[in-house]
XYZ file of C-alpha atoms in Angstrom:
306
model
C -24.559 17.721 -5.384
C -23.066 20.306 -3.120
C -24.465 18.542 -0.058
C -23.062 15.201 -1.226
C -19.733 16.826 -1.786
C -19.725 18.289 1.720
C -20.622 14.894 3.148
C -17.795 13.304 1.175
C -15.330 15.899 2.440
C -16.529 15.439 6.009
C -16.236 11.646 5.722
C -12.761 11.883 4.224
C -11.670 14.281 6.954
C -12.991 11.957 9.647
C -11.023 9.061 8.199
C -7.913 11.224 8.100
C -8.469 12.301 11.688
C -8.868 8.687 12.815
C -5.733 7.701 10.959
C -3.835 10.616 12.494
C -5.024 9.673 15.974
C -3.840 6.100 15.464
C -0.469 7.299 14.204
C -0.021 9.323 17.403
C 0.198 6.141 19.545
C 3.962 5.995 19.932
C 5.656 3.045 21.630
C 9.162 3.321 23.042
C 11.149 0.454 24.543
C 14.384 0.711 26.480
C 16.253 -2.095 24.705
C 16.156 -3.880 21.358
C 14.603 -7.199 22.514
C 11.557 -5.360 23.861
C 11.349 -3.366 20.642
C 11.299 -6.626 18.684
C 8.435 -8.017 20.765
C 6.533 -4.757 20.317
C 7.228 -4.858 16.568
C 5.543 -8.263 16.375
C 2.451 -6.893 18.121
C 2.353 -3.680 16.066
C 3.071 -5.360 12.738
C 1.181 -3.597 9.949
C 0.174 -0.672 12.167
C 3.357 1.085 13.316
C 7.013 0.524 14.165
C 8.033 0.937 17.826
C 11.038 3.032 18.796
C 13.997 1.955 20.916
C 15.977 4.080 23.334
C 19.406 2.430 23.407
C 21.487 2.351 20.216
C 23.243 -0.883 19.170
C 26.232 -1.683 21.350
C 25.111 0.475 24.292
C 24.958 -1.121 27.729
C 21.543 -1.057 29.394
C 23.273 -0.994 32.770
C 25.058 2.325 32.509
C 23.699 4.189 29.479
C 23.973 8.000 29.648
C 20.762 9.609 28.431
C 21.042 12.560 26.063
C 18.607 15.498 26.313
C 16.815 14.193 23.210
C 16.434 10.801 24.925
C 14.869 12.430 27.974
C 12.391 14.329 25.786
C 11.478 11.126 24.006
C 10.953 9.271 27.289
C 8.635 12.014 28.473
C 6.587 12.303 25.265
C 5.822 8.790 23.979
C 2.421 7.246 24.670
C 3.603 3.850 25.924
C 7.009 2.995 27.361
C 8.326 -0.472 28.208
C 11.507 -1.285 30.094
C 12.855 -4.287 31.996
C 13.050 -2.598 35.389
C 15.513 -1.027 37.833
C 17.554 -4.245 37.987
C 18.517 -3.668 34.343
C 18.175 -0.008 33.305
C 19.440 1.740 36.420
C 19.557 5.044 34.555
C 15.787 5.196 33.935
C 13.945 5.447 37.299
C 15.000 9.043 37.917
C 13.802 10.125 34.455
C 10.550 8.194 34.722
C 9.594 10.125 37.845
C 8.757 13.047 35.588
C 6.678 10.979 33.177
C 2.876 11.163 33.406
C 2.027 8.715 30.590
C 2.006 4.906 31.055
C 5.308 3.112 31.543
C 5.615 -0.611 32.234
C 8.492 -2.375 34.003
C 8.004 -5.825 32.499
C 9.848 -7.571 35.337
C 6.788 -6.785 37.479
C 4.175 -8.272 35.134
C 2.057 -11.133 36.530
C 3.026 -14.468 35.021
C 6.703 -13.671 34.483
C 9.047 -16.577 35.265
C 11.969 -14.900 37.006
C 15.364 -16.238 38.017
C 17.828 -15.069 40.650
C 21.589 -15.342 40.701
C 23.041 -18.212 42.705
C 25.934 -18.171 45.158
C 28.415 -19.618 42.674
C 27.148 -17.847 39.582
C 29.819 -15.216 39.148
C 33.298 -14.026 39.984
C 33.835 -12.634 43.478
C 37.383 -11.477 42.790
C 38.643 -7.929 42.871
C 38.662 -7.889 39.068
C 34.890 -8.341 38.843
C 33.328 -5.547 36.824
C 30.603 -3.076 37.705
C 27.988 -5.130 35.877
C 29.067 -8.267 37.708
C 28.590 -6.437 40.978
C 24.918 -6.174 40.028
C 24.833 -9.981 39.849
C 25.072 -10.460 43.582
C 23.704 -13.805 44.850
C 19.964 -13.658 45.358
C 19.416 -10.619 43.142
C 17.146 -10.717 40.118
C 18.564 -11.951 36.835
C 17.078 -9.247 34.614
C 17.969 -10.876 31.271
C 14.400 -12.167 31.294
C 13.645 -11.555 27.604
C 15.658 -14.653 26.666
C 12.809 -16.823 27.958
C 10.108 -17.459 25.323
C 7.633 -17.845 28.197
C 8.373 -14.309 29.341
C 8.221 -12.971 25.792
C 4.650 -14.253 25.550
C 3.707 -12.470 28.785
C 5.258 -9.217 27.566
C 3.577 -9.440 24.158
C 0.204 -10.105 25.790
C 0.533 -6.957 27.917
C 1.626 -4.887 24.926
C -1.340 -6.105 22.868
C -3.726 -5.206 25.691
C -2.212 -1.745 26.134
C -2.249 -1.005 22.420
C -5.804 -2.270 22.022
C -6.884 0.141 24.746
C -4.913 3.075 23.323
C -5.889 2.345 19.712
C -9.231 0.470 19.707
C -9.631 0.845 15.938
C -6.711 -1.567 15.509
C -7.473 -3.813 18.486
C -8.357 -6.783 16.287
C -5.059 -6.413 14.441
C -3.044 -6.355 17.664
C -4.769 -9.490 18.932
C -4.269 -11.234 15.591
C -0.577 -10.284 15.658
C -0.291 -11.625 19.197
C -1.784 -14.943 18.122
C 0.626 -15.152 15.169
C 3.571 -14.303 17.458
C 2.663 -17.105 19.852
C 2.308 -19.563 16.986
C 5.738 -18.601 15.647
C 7.211 -19.069 19.121
C 5.735 -22.566 19.230
C 7.486 -23.389 15.968
C 10.727 -21.748 17.114
C 10.664 -23.664 20.387
C 10.418 -26.956 18.508
C 13.298 -26.001 16.188
C 15.549 -24.932 19.032
C 14.884 -28.076 21.058
C 15.887 -30.163 18.051
C 18.928 -28.010 17.284
C 20.246 -27.928 20.852
C 19.514 -31.481 21.956
C 22.896 -32.688 20.737
C 24.954 -30.209 22.793
C 23.330 -30.736 26.202
C 26.086 -31.459 28.712
C 28.918 -30.051 26.604
C 31.116 -27.621 28.574
C 31.373 -23.955 27.698
C 32.213 -20.658 29.379
C 30.764 -17.159 29.101
C 32.255 -13.786 29.962
C 28.954 -12.438 31.219
C 26.149 -14.324 32.925
C 23.339 -13.268 30.624
C 22.031 -16.533 29.240
C 20.520 -18.478 32.139
C 16.921 -17.999 30.959
C 17.745 -19.373 27.517
C 19.798 -22.210 28.992
C 17.007 -23.158 31.373
C 14.506 -23.282 28.509
C 16.656 -25.668 26.460
C 18.465 -27.857 28.969
C 21.877 -26.182 28.799
C 24.257 -24.920 31.494
C 27.501 -22.973 31.197
C 30.489 -24.384 33.059
C 31.864 -21.053 34.248
C 31.661 -17.270 34.025
C 34.571 -14.897 33.439
C 32.964 -11.631 34.540
C 35.839 -9.283 33.920
C 35.438 -5.727 32.614
C 36.716 -5.374 29.058
C 38.529 -2.129 29.913
C 40.297 -3.514 33.023
C 43.391 -5.674 32.775
C 42.985 -8.480 35.367
C 45.811 -9.577 37.588
C 48.104 -12.442 36.659
C 46.756 -14.615 39.480
C 43.201 -14.259 38.242
C 44.152 -15.113 34.652
C 46.122 -18.143 35.853
C 43.130 -19.427 37.821
C 40.844 -19.096 34.801
C 43.365 -20.793 32.517
C 43.612 -23.639 35.010
C 39.867 -24.176 34.758
C 40.028 -24.238 30.970
C 42.937 -26.692 31.032
C 40.967 -28.935 33.367
C 37.943 -28.974 31.049
C 39.903 -29.482 27.823
C 38.088 -28.872 24.547
C 35.525 -26.170 25.073
C 34.103 -22.874 23.808
C 34.406 -19.459 25.418
C 31.694 -16.991 24.425
C 31.961 -13.224 24.621
C 29.304 -10.692 23.615
C 29.451 -8.197 20.767
C 30.399 -5.537 19.977
C 33.699 -5.987 21.842
C 35.655 -9.115 22.678
C 37.420 -8.708 26.042
C 41.159 -8.191 25.702
C 41.544 -11.034 28.162
C 40.105 -13.558 25.703
C 43.154 -14.157 23.502
C 45.502 -14.383 26.489
C 43.161 -16.696 28.304
C 42.945 -19.344 25.572
C 46.433 -19.119 24.058
C 47.771 -22.628 23.464
C 44.613 -24.330 24.739
C 42.098 -26.422 22.742
C 39.515 -23.667 23.180
C 37.378 -21.936 20.555
C 36.383 -18.280 20.896
C 32.908 -17.313 19.711
C 30.161 -14.781 20.386
C 26.636 -14.861 21.785
C 24.444 -11.803 21.291
C 21.812 -11.469 24.032
C 20.540 -8.107 22.792
C 20.420 -8.535 19.007
C 21.282 -4.870 18.647
C 21.302 -4.745 14.849
C 18.260 -6.959 14.259
C 15.647 -5.153 12.134
C 12.458 -4.241 14.006
C 10.166 -6.620 12.146
C 7.487 -9.066 13.241
C 10.035 -11.913 13.150
C 12.892 -10.042 14.837
C 12.537 -11.579 18.293
C 12.574 -15.113 16.929
C 15.653 -14.251 14.870
C 17.562 -13.216 18.004
C 16.754 -16.466 19.824
C 17.386 -18.641 16.795
C 20.768 -17.008 16.169
C 21.648 -17.494 19.825
C 20.874 -21.202 19.546
C 22.706 -21.590 16.250
C 25.804 -19.771 17.543
C 25.911 -21.947 20.656
C 25.467 -25.140 18.713
C 27.789 -24.042 15.908
C 30.742 -23.858 18.284
C 29.938 -26.730 20.617
C 29.215 -29.189 17.807
C 32.849 -28.845 16.735
C 34.249 -30.038 20.062
């Protein structure tokens, strides 16, 4: 009886040790969209962490000491790359554990900014400066094709780090891809009626999504929210809106540029928002699809009223 009891205790301890080892596989992503993809892959096993809080800019985020410690300690780290999170390369130099810049993954379908894709005026903001013609458009998570590539890499990494749950990660990956198939069909149906309708954005962040669903913005007003543009610049933008007529102008949460109200005053223009980051979306298996579906619904919701 005593021997059986010892065997039982040993067996129980081994299960606990295995469970503890699995729990130690911590995943950290730089931004919410990557966290949502990781959450789909880790569904039922663990919840990935995210570095940037809602509303923070991935272009100029200031890391706190606790952020630096987290970056150094997690088992797997995923970020877009130096074209997006310019604050990370210096910190990652001191990291010995795996970190993946997803922009470098094989199979990614990448876009680059065109000559006429953004404002060249003196009022262009710091972020817009990063959108120089020919440079990488790093908003790559808005392509379902790229999301599949990222999820596949995450599933492979997690299966290697946590082989006991490898079958679960692969099953979650398969379910994620199937949900993306269904989402793709819904979005194509939802957005078919607005193809060709004119609209403007304050920030050129949506080209991957537009390319996937046959859309194209008419213009970009890349002006920093905290900088008051000159009267000549505002007049030129208003002239474009007057020329187009009924249209929508989309800003991004959490802040609407102060320019927006002045820009559209007295014009048949609707103001609305598009959220490329989905900062407040819960980190669940369906979170990534929710961000893309909301993006499509918000676009269509405004443009269908024109």
